[in-house]
Short mmCIF file of C-alpha atoms and ligand atoms in Angstrom, two decimals:
data_model
loop_
_atom_site.label_atom_id
_atom_site.label_comp_id
_atom_site.label_asym_id
_atom_site.label_seq_id
_atom_site.Cartn_x
_atom_site.Cartn_y
_atom_site.Cartn_z
CA MET A 424 -19.68 9.30 -6.78
CA PRO A 425 -18.51 5.88 -7.73
CA VAL A 426 -14.90 6.48 -6.54
CA LYS A 427 -14.37 7.42 -2.98
CA ARG A 428 -10.97 7.70 -0.92
CA PHE A 429 -10.94 5.66 2.32
CA LEU A 430 -7.37 5.53 3.22
CA ASP A 431 -4.36 7.85 3.34
CA LEU A 432 -0.91 6.37 4.40
CA GLY A 433 0.80 9.63 3.90
CA LYS A 434 4.27 10.20 2.24
CA GLN A 435 5.96 7.18 1.36
CA PRO A 436 9.31 6.14 -0.62
CA LEU A 437 9.51 3.12 -3.03
CA ALA A 438 8.81 -0.14 -1.10
CA ASN A 439 11.65 -1.95 -2.58
CA GLY A 440 13.93 1.17 -2.60
CA PHE A 441 16.66 -0.28 -0.37
CA MET A 442 19.77 1.88 -0.69
CA ARG A 443 23.56 1.67 -0.21
CA GLU A 444 23.98 5.31 -0.21
CA VAL A 445 21.05 7.65 0.89
CA LYS A 446 20.55 10.15 -2.04
CA ASN A 447 17.73 11.53 -4.23
CA GLU A 448 15.07 9.46 -2.52
CA LEU A 449 11.80 9.61 -4.04
CA PHE A 450 8.61 10.17 -1.94
CA TYR A 451 4.82 10.13 -3.23
CA ASN A 452 1.64 10.25 -1.41
CA LEU A 453 0.02 6.73 -0.81
CA SER A 454 -3.73 6.77 -0.74
CA TYR A 455 -6.38 4.47 -2.14
CA SER A 456 -10.07 4.70 -3.19
CA PHE A 457 -12.89 2.28 -3.44
CA ASP A 458 -14.54 1.97 -6.98
CA SER A 459 -18.20 0.99 -5.99
CA LYS A 460 -18.93 0.47 -9.76
CA LEU A 461 -16.17 -2.04 -10.41
CA LYS A 462 -15.87 -3.09 -6.87
CA LEU A 463 -12.16 -2.94 -6.42
CA ILE A 464 -9.77 -0.53 -4.81
CA LYS A 465 -7.29 1.61 -6.68
CA MET A 466 -4.30 3.72 -5.73
CA ASP A 467 -4.85 7.46 -6.29
CA GLU A 468 -1.46 8.40 -7.53
CA ILE A 469 0.08 5.65 -9.56
CA LEU A 470 3.90 5.75 -10.30
CA PRO A 471 5.27 4.84 -13.74
CA PRO A 472 6.16 1.02 -13.50
CA ALA A 473 9.65 1.70 -15.00
CA ILE A 474 10.57 3.67 -11.69
CA MET A 475 10.05 0.30 -9.75
CA PHE A 476 10.72 -2.65 -11.97
CA ASN A 477 14.13 -2.02 -13.50
CA ASP A 478 17.35 -3.95 -13.66
CA ASN A 479 18.28 -3.88 -10.07
CA TYR A 480 14.93 -5.14 -8.57
CA VAL A 481 15.47 -6.71 -5.26
CA TYR A 482 12.72 -9.19 -4.63
CA HIS A 483 13.48 -12.81 -5.46
CA SER A 484 10.39 -14.98 -5.63
CA SER A 485 12.45 -18.03 -4.79
CA GLY A 486 13.68 -16.46 -1.38
CA SER A 487 11.59 -18.78 0.87
CA GLN A 488 10.94 -22.51 1.00
CA THR A 489 7.18 -21.81 1.31
CA MET A 490 7.01 -20.17 -2.16
CA ARG A 491 9.46 -22.75 -3.80
CA ASP A 492 7.07 -25.35 -2.62
CA HIS A 493 4.14 -23.46 -3.67
CA PHE A 494 5.26 -22.89 -7.26
CA LYS A 495 6.20 -26.42 -7.58
CA VAL A 496 2.79 -27.77 -6.52
CA ALA A 497 0.96 -25.24 -8.76
CA ALA A 498 3.04 -26.26 -11.90
CA GLU A 499 2.51 -30.01 -11.22
CA LEU A 500 -1.20 -29.22 -10.83
CA PHE A 501 -1.59 -27.39 -14.07
CA ARG A 502 0.61 -29.85 -15.95
CA ASP A 503 -1.38 -32.79 -14.80
CA LYS A 504 -4.89 -31.37 -14.93
CA TYR A 505 -4.78 -29.05 -18.10
CA LYS A 506 -1.95 -30.72 -20.03
CA PRO A 507 -1.07 -27.57 -21.90
CA ASN A 508 0.95 -27.72 -25.17
CA SER A 509 2.52 -24.27 -24.61
CA VAL A 510 3.06 -22.01 -21.57
CA LEU A 511 3.64 -18.43 -21.20
CA GLU A 512 4.45 -16.79 -17.91
CA ILE A 513 4.13 -12.96 -17.29
CA GLY A 514 6.41 -11.56 -14.61
CA SER A 515 8.62 -14.84 -14.42
CA ASN A 516 11.14 -13.16 -11.76
CA ASP A 517 13.87 -15.62 -11.03
CA GLY A 518 12.18 -18.59 -12.72
CA VAL A 519 10.77 -20.33 -9.57
CA PHE A 520 7.57 -21.40 -11.45
CA ILE A 521 8.80 -21.82 -15.04
CA LYS A 522 11.71 -24.03 -14.25
CA HIS A 523 8.97 -26.74 -13.86
CA PHE A 524 8.12 -26.61 -17.64
CA ASP A 525 9.72 -27.65 -20.88
CA LYS A 526 12.07 -25.11 -22.50
CA GLN A 527 11.01 -25.75 -26.06
CA THR A 528 7.43 -24.92 -25.32
CA THR A 529 7.45 -22.13 -22.64
CA ILE A 530 8.24 -18.60 -22.79
CA ALA A 531 8.57 -15.68 -20.25
CA VAL A 532 7.98 -11.94 -20.13
CA GLU A 533 9.78 -10.08 -17.41
CA PRO A 534 10.45 -6.45 -17.10
CA CYS A 535 13.37 -6.58 -14.64
CA GLY A 536 16.66 -7.12 -16.58
CA ASN A 537 18.41 -8.97 -13.79
CA PHE A 538 15.62 -11.62 -13.79
CA ALA A 539 15.09 -11.70 -17.48
CA GLU A 540 18.88 -12.61 -17.85
CA ILE A 541 18.48 -15.42 -15.39
CA THR A 542 15.54 -17.18 -17.12
CA ASN A 543 17.29 -16.58 -20.47
CA ASN A 544 20.42 -18.24 -19.15
CA MET A 545 18.24 -21.20 -17.94
CA GLY A 546 17.12 -21.70 -21.65
CA TYR A 547 13.65 -20.01 -21.67
CA THR A 548 13.03 -17.59 -24.39
CA THR A 549 12.34 -14.23 -22.21
CA TYR A 550 11.10 -11.04 -23.38
CA HIS A 551 12.61 -8.38 -21.32
CA ARG A 552 9.66 -6.10 -21.59
CA PHE A 553 6.52 -4.85 -19.85
CA TRP A 554 3.40 -6.83 -20.67
CA THR A 555 1.42 -4.89 -23.22
CA LYS A 556 -0.99 -5.51 -26.35
CA GLU A 557 1.81 -4.48 -28.49
CA LEU A 558 3.89 -7.15 -27.06
CA SER A 559 1.30 -9.68 -27.24
CA ARG A 560 0.91 -9.32 -31.05
CA GLU A 561 4.51 -9.75 -31.47
CA ILE A 562 4.56 -13.00 -29.34
CA VAL A 563 1.65 -14.31 -31.21
CA LYS A 564 3.47 -13.61 -34.56
CA ASN A 565 6.85 -15.30 -33.19
CA HIS A 566 5.21 -18.28 -31.28
CA ASP A 567 1.47 -18.57 -32.03
CA LYS A 568 -1.14 -18.78 -29.18
CA PHE A 569 -0.75 -20.23 -25.75
CA ASP A 570 -2.70 -23.01 -23.87
CA LEU A 571 -1.65 -21.83 -20.37
CA ILE A 572 -0.89 -18.29 -19.43
CA PHE A 573 0.48 -17.86 -15.81
CA SER A 574 1.05 -14.86 -13.80
CA ALA A 575 1.74 -14.63 -9.96
CA ASN A 576 1.77 -11.39 -8.06
CA CYS A 577 2.08 -9.28 -11.23
CA ILE A 578 -1.27 -8.43 -12.64
CA CYS A 579 -2.06 -6.18 -9.61
CA HIS A 580 1.15 -4.36 -10.30
CA ILE A 581 -0.01 -3.18 -13.73
CA PRO A 582 -1.73 0.18 -13.97
CA ASP A 583 -3.48 -0.37 -17.40
CA LEU A 584 -5.76 -3.40 -16.83
CA ASP A 585 -7.80 -2.73 -20.05
CA ASP A 586 -4.48 -3.25 -22.14
CA THR A 587 -3.49 -6.12 -19.94
CA PHE A 588 -6.61 -8.24 -20.54
CA GLU A 589 -6.75 -7.36 -24.20
CA ALA A 590 -3.39 -8.55 -24.50
CA ILE A 591 -4.08 -11.79 -22.68
CA HIS A 592 -7.25 -12.46 -24.97
CA GLU A 593 -4.86 -11.94 -28.04
CA VAL A 594 -2.37 -14.50 -27.06
CA LEU A 595 -4.58 -17.11 -25.32
CA SER A 596 -5.62 -20.15 -27.49
CA ASP A 597 -9.27 -20.62 -27.96
CA ASN A 598 -9.38 -23.50 -25.46
CA GLY A 599 -6.57 -22.16 -23.15
CA ILE A 600 -6.73 -20.98 -19.72
CA PHE A 601 -5.19 -18.00 -18.00
CA VAL A 602 -4.38 -18.50 -14.27
CA PHE A 603 -3.29 -15.52 -12.07
CA GLU A 604 -2.63 -15.20 -8.37
CA ASP A 605 -2.72 -12.00 -6.31
CA PRO A 606 -3.38 -10.86 -2.77
CA SER A 607 -6.88 -10.97 -1.86
CA LEU A 608 -8.67 -7.65 -1.02
CA LEU A 609 -11.06 -9.70 1.26
CA ARG A 610 -8.33 -11.24 3.31
CA MET A 611 -6.51 -7.87 3.66
CA ILE A 612 -9.48 -6.30 5.03
CA LEU A 613 -10.42 -9.17 7.28
CA ARG A 614 -6.58 -9.17 8.66
CA SER A 615 -6.09 -5.29 8.65
CA SER A 616 -3.00 -6.06 6.59
CA TYR A 617 -2.68 -2.63 5.32
CA ASP A 618 1.05 -3.27 4.59
CA GLN A 619 -0.09 -4.96 1.30
CA LEU A 620 -0.54 -1.43 0.04
CA TYR A 621 2.40 0.23 -1.52
CA ASP A 622 3.69 1.82 -4.77
CA GLU A 623 3.90 -1.67 -6.61
CA HIS A 624 0.23 -2.47 -5.90
CA PRO A 625 -1.79 -0.04 -7.81
CA TRP A 626 -4.85 -2.50 -7.22
CA MET A 627 -6.26 -4.80 -4.62
CA PHE A 628 -8.47 -7.21 -6.15
CA SER A 629 -11.87 -8.59 -5.21
CA VAL A 630 -13.23 -11.56 -7.32
CA ALA A 631 -16.39 -9.43 -7.97
CA GLY A 632 -14.02 -6.69 -9.30
CA LEU A 633 -12.04 -8.75 -11.56
CA SER A 634 -15.20 -10.59 -12.87
CA ASN A 635 -16.52 -7.17 -13.99
CA LEU A 636 -13.28 -6.08 -15.43
CA LEU A 637 -12.65 -9.31 -17.28
CA LYS A 638 -15.94 -9.59 -18.91
CA GLY A 639 -15.34 -6.29 -20.86
CA HIS A 640 -12.53 -8.02 -22.58
CA GLY A 641 -14.07 -11.41 -23.77
CA LEU A 642 -12.56 -13.37 -20.74
CA GLU A 643 -14.55 -15.06 -17.95
CA ILE A 644 -13.52 -16.43 -14.48
CA PHE A 645 -14.59 -20.16 -14.21
CA ASP A 646 -13.03 -20.88 -10.73
CA VAL A 647 -11.19 -19.36 -7.79
CA SER A 648 -9.28 -20.90 -5.06
CA SER A 649 -8.14 -19.34 -1.85
CA LEU A 650 -4.38 -19.67 -1.22
CA ASP A 651 -2.47 -19.01 2.11
CA VAL A 652 0.55 -17.42 0.39
CA HIS A 653 1.38 -13.90 0.74
CA GLY A 654 -0.95 -13.21 3.64
CA GLY A 655 -3.93 -14.80 1.85
CA SER A 656 -4.26 -14.74 -2.03
CA ASN A 657 -6.84 -15.80 -4.69
CA ARG A 658 -6.02 -18.01 -7.58
CA ILE A 659 -8.16 -16.93 -10.46
CA LEU A 660 -8.81 -19.27 -13.37
CA VAL A 661 -10.11 -17.52 -16.57
CA LYS A 662 -11.27 -18.80 -20.04
CA LYS A 663 -12.40 -17.13 -23.21
CA ALA A 664 -16.07 -16.23 -22.94
CA SER A 665 -16.57 -17.87 -26.21
CA ASN A 666 -15.21 -21.19 -24.72
CA ARG A 667 -18.39 -23.34 -23.88
CA GLU A 668 -16.30 -26.57 -23.00
CA ILE A 669 -15.10 -25.19 -19.50
CA LYS A 670 -17.99 -24.97 -17.15
CA THR A 671 -18.18 -22.59 -14.10
CA GLU A 672 -17.01 -24.11 -10.83
CA ILE A 673 -18.57 -23.76 -7.47
CA GLY A 674 -15.37 -21.95 -6.13
CA LEU A 675 -16.34 -18.86 -8.34
CA LEU A 676 -19.81 -18.68 -6.67
CA ASN A 677 -18.47 -19.30 -3.30
CA HIS A 678 -16.04 -16.46 -3.35
CA LEU A 679 -18.71 -14.01 -4.84
CA PHE A 680 -21.07 -14.94 -2.02
CA MET A 681 -18.51 -14.91 0.79
CA GLU A 682 -17.32 -11.49 -0.46
CA ASP A 683 -20.74 -10.02 -0.60
CA GLU A 684 -21.64 -11.49 2.90
CA LEU A 685 -18.55 -9.99 4.44
CA GLY A 686 -19.08 -6.59 2.99
CA ILE A 687 -16.53 -6.21 0.39
CA ASN A 688 -19.01 -4.30 -1.88
CA ASP A 689 -19.93 -1.65 0.81
CA PHE A 690 -17.97 1.49 1.33
CA GLU A 691 -18.53 1.38 5.08
CA SER A 692 -16.31 -1.69 5.23
CA TYR A 693 -13.43 0.37 3.99
CA ILE A 694 -13.95 3.07 6.48
CA MET A 695 -13.97 0.37 9.33
CA PHE A 696 -10.77 -0.93 7.58
CA SER A 697 -9.00 2.54 7.85
CA LYS A 698 -9.93 2.89 11.61
CA LYS A 699 -8.40 -0.41 12.27
CA VAL A 700 -5.26 0.71 10.35
CA GLU A 701 -5.13 3.70 12.78
CA GLU A 702 -5.56 1.69 15.72
CA SER A 703 -2.91 -0.86 14.49
CA ARG A 704 -0.42 2.07 14.28
CA PHE A 705 -1.29 3.23 17.70
CA GLN A 706 -0.84 -0.35 19.36
CA LEU A 707 2.47 -0.89 17.45
CA LEU A 708 3.84 2.34 18.50
CA ARG A 709 2.67 1.80 22.07
CA VAL A 710 4.43 -1.83 22.29
CA LEU A 711 7.54 -0.58 20.73
CA ASN A 712 7.92 2.36 22.87
CA GLU A 713 7.16 0.24 26.09
CA LEU A 714 9.96 -2.27 24.90
CA LYS A 715 12.37 0.66 24.42
CA SER A 716 11.52 2.14 27.99
CA SER A 717 12.36 -1.28 29.36
CA ASP A 718 15.59 -1.39 27.43
CA LYS A 719 14.66 -4.29 25.25
CA LYS A 720 16.52 -4.79 22.00
CA VAL A 721 13.92 -5.13 19.11
CA ILE A 722 14.99 -6.00 15.51
CA GLY A 723 12.99 -6.76 12.43
CA TYR A 724 12.82 -10.31 10.72
CA GLY A 725 12.37 -9.74 6.91
CA ALA A 726 13.05 -6.50 5.15
CA ALA A 727 9.85 -7.15 3.02
CA ALA A 728 8.43 -4.36 0.71
CA LYS A 729 5.39 -4.38 3.19
CA THR A 730 7.59 -3.13 6.01
CA THR A 731 8.28 0.10 4.20
CA THR A 732 4.49 0.93 4.47
CA ILE A 733 4.53 0.16 8.09
CA PHE A 734 7.71 1.88 9.09
CA ASN A 735 6.97 5.12 7.08
CA TYR A 736 3.30 5.34 8.07
CA CYS A 737 4.02 4.67 11.80
CA GLY A 738 7.26 6.61 11.99
CA ILE A 739 9.36 3.67 13.11
CA ASP A 740 13.10 4.25 12.92
CA ARG A 741 16.30 2.80 14.21
CA SER A 742 15.34 4.19 17.70
CA LEU A 743 12.63 1.56 17.95
CA ILE A 744 13.93 -1.25 15.58
CA SER A 745 17.68 -1.54 15.64
CA TYR A 746 17.98 -3.35 12.40
CA LEU A 747 16.48 -5.74 10.08
CA VAL A 748 17.68 -9.15 9.06
CA ASP A 749 17.07 -10.62 5.64
CA ASN A 750 18.41 -13.53 3.63
CA THR A 751 18.44 -11.52 0.40
CA ILE A 752 21.92 -10.77 -0.67
CA ASP A 753 20.94 -7.73 -2.59
CA LYS A 754 19.30 -6.25 0.43
CA GLN A 755 22.12 -6.81 2.79
CA GLY A 756 24.29 -3.89 3.49
CA THR A 757 21.51 -1.34 2.57
CA VAL A 758 19.36 0.85 4.48
CA SER A 759 15.44 0.57 4.43
CA PRO A 760 13.51 3.06 2.36
CA GLY A 761 12.58 6.31 4.19
CA MET A 762 13.26 5.35 7.64
CA HIS A 763 16.93 4.16 6.93
CA ILE A 764 17.00 1.04 9.28
CA PRO A 765 20.10 -0.98 8.30
CA VAL A 766 19.51 -4.42 6.75
CA VAL A 767 22.11 -7.18 7.58
CA SER A 768 22.24 -10.96 7.00
CA PRO A 769 20.72 -13.47 9.40
CA GLU A 770 24.25 -14.54 10.30
CA GLU A 771 25.03 -11.00 11.43
CA GLY A 772 21.91 -9.94 13.07
CA LEU A 773 20.62 -12.96 14.95
CA ILE A 774 22.74 -12.53 17.93
CA ALA A 775 22.43 -13.19 21.70
CA ASP A 776 21.41 -9.69 22.83
CA VAL A 777 18.20 -9.49 20.89
CA ASP A 778 14.99 -9.65 22.95
CA VAL A 779 12.15 -9.22 20.45
CA MET A 780 11.94 -9.81 16.70
CA PHE A 781 9.17 -7.79 14.63
CA LEU A 782 7.80 -10.23 11.99
CA GLY A 783 8.21 -7.94 8.84
CA ALA A 784 7.64 -11.22 6.68
CA TRP A 785 4.66 -12.18 8.82
CA ASN A 786 3.26 -14.09 5.73
CA PHE A 787 6.11 -16.61 6.39
CA THR A 788 5.48 -16.90 10.11
CA LYS A 789 5.23 -20.69 10.09
CA GLU A 790 8.52 -21.12 8.07
CA ILE A 791 10.35 -18.39 10.11
CA VAL A 792 9.23 -19.57 13.60
CA GLU A 793 10.07 -23.05 12.68
CA LYS A 794 13.39 -22.38 11.37
CA GLU A 795 14.32 -20.08 14.24
CA GLN A 796 13.13 -22.36 17.05
CA VAL A 797 16.61 -22.77 18.74
CA TYR A 798 17.73 -19.20 18.31
CA ALA A 799 14.30 -17.65 19.47
CA LYS A 800 13.98 -20.04 22.53
CA ASN A 801 14.26 -17.08 25.09
CA LYS A 802 13.04 -14.38 22.81
CA ARG A 803 9.66 -12.99 21.70
CA TRP A 804 8.07 -12.56 18.16
CA LEU A 805 6.10 -9.39 17.54
CA THR A 806 3.57 -9.23 14.99
CA HIS A 807 0.82 -6.62 13.79
CA VAL A 808 -1.36 -9.16 11.92
CA PRO A 809 -4.26 -9.55 12.40
CA PHE A 810 -3.58 -7.35 15.57
CA VAL A 811 -0.54 -6.04 17.44
CA ARG A 812 0.67 -8.70 19.87
CA CYS A 813 3.60 -10.74 21.03
CA ILE A 814 3.78 -14.38 20.23
O1 LIG B 1391 3.94 -8.68 -4.85
C1 LIG B 1391 5.06 -8.64 -4.40
C2 LIG B 1391 5.36 -9.75 -3.46
C3 LIG B 1391 4.79 -11.10 -3.91
O2 LIG B 1391 6.71 -9.64 -3.06
C4 LIG B 1391 6.07 -7.59 -4.54
N1 LIG B 1391 5.48 -6.53 -4.96
C5 LIG B 1391 7.20 -7.40 -3.61
C6 LIG B 1391 7.40 -8.69 -2.82
O3 LIG B 1391 6.68 -8.06 -1.61
P1 LIG B 1391 7.55 -8.54 0.01
O4 LIG B 1391 8.81 -7.92 -0.11
O5 LIG B 1391 6.61 -7.87 0.99
O6 LIG B 1391 7.40 -10.12 0.00
P2 LIG B 1391 7.70 -11.15 1.09
O7 LIG B 1391 7.93 -12.41 0.15
O8 LIG B 1391 6.78 -11.14 2.08
O9 LIG B 1391 9.20 -10.68 1.60
C7 LIG B 1391 9.77 -11.37 2.63
C8 LIG B 1391 11.20 -10.83 2.77
O10 LIG B 1391 11.68 -11.54 4.00
C9 LIG B 1391 12.11 -11.27 1.71
O11 LIG B 1391 13.10 -10.02 1.69
C10 LIG B 1391 12.99 -12.40 2.09
C11 LIG B 1391 12.97 -12.21 3.55
N2 LIG B 1391 12.86 -13.72 4.33
C12 LIG B 1391 13.96 -13.82 5.21
O12 LIG B 1391 14.96 -12.96 5.25
N3 LIG B 1391 14.08 -15.03 5.81
C13 LIG B 1391 11.92 -14.52 4.14
C14 LIG B 1391 11.90 -15.60 4.86
C15 LIG B 1391 10.87 -16.64 4.67
C16 LIG B 1391 13.15 -16.00 5.44
O13 LIG B 1391 13.16 -17.13 6.19
#
């Protein structure tokens, strides 16, 4: 059997389904299987993308200094190294990457209407659509092909990867490159960061898995680099298979070797991962219950989509975490999906009587801990990655 289930995280609501009023909340069963033929993991029950990515999507890519810096550096690198004459971004969110490119030669595709409006207003032609082969043909007709196609934290959100990669092949110029970034399956396994798994992520990619998938569509990975962002991501650099000018870099071979050495291709690694996930739940509940027994006030820092998986899988409600603070205006004044923990602004929530702050946005630990140095002086941070502990 090439596809085997290894993890069941139970009934879950939409990870970004923060609500002002609790009604008609949608739940689905969140479980994942390992495909030993393709060498990647896939969600068993995938929801239609339009349910999640709509005109009220709450996640802003520019919500942290870390990501603003990350996309600026990435844009400068691609501009200087590859000198593209034209750029297409798939999943441009609030324009945090695209704003570093020329408006005349750069276009965007974004399914969430609230964000498509932002980049359109910034002066970038933005197609308010999902990425499909049909759209790629329309784009080639209207603009010709593109030298650089970029997509961050988007490809792993798309259920139909065959259509996605055929569409990329259609729109990529013969000497062009397609660069995409997504969380790394290897880093998730090594860090037991199971909260990367939720409705918006039907896939978690290994380099080996992507290499297999892309080959079937006339595309080839020529380099890979590890990124620290979003808890450990891979930047995948792709060219057309027919392009013999660009040579394979050592980064690709290193990643394939490392993944194989660390067991990413063995089902046993996924069974071990699922045991660590159960242990993580046990330890997190133990610590939170101990804090509750000793009358400590615990809050969450960052109402990340990831926290929806943790809170609903572990059964963490307001009795264990009083509220969440988040700097996203659209999330403030809502309650969290499923467990209905209130979300407030940092100004309202970072008050004197807090004892412990659970790092929901643990992927920004450095930025957050530095920023809150003074406030957190006599308080403690609690994290569950790579294992549950107070820091
Ligand atoms: O792929 C996805 C990733 C890239 O972004 C999406 N499917 C959804 C989203 O996932 P997430 O919500 O888990 O991402 P973040 O970036 O880890 O979310 C961090 C949250 O914490 C945001 O709501 C912003 C907030 N935050 C804050 O309140 N103060 C973040 C920082 C750094 C802060 O200082």
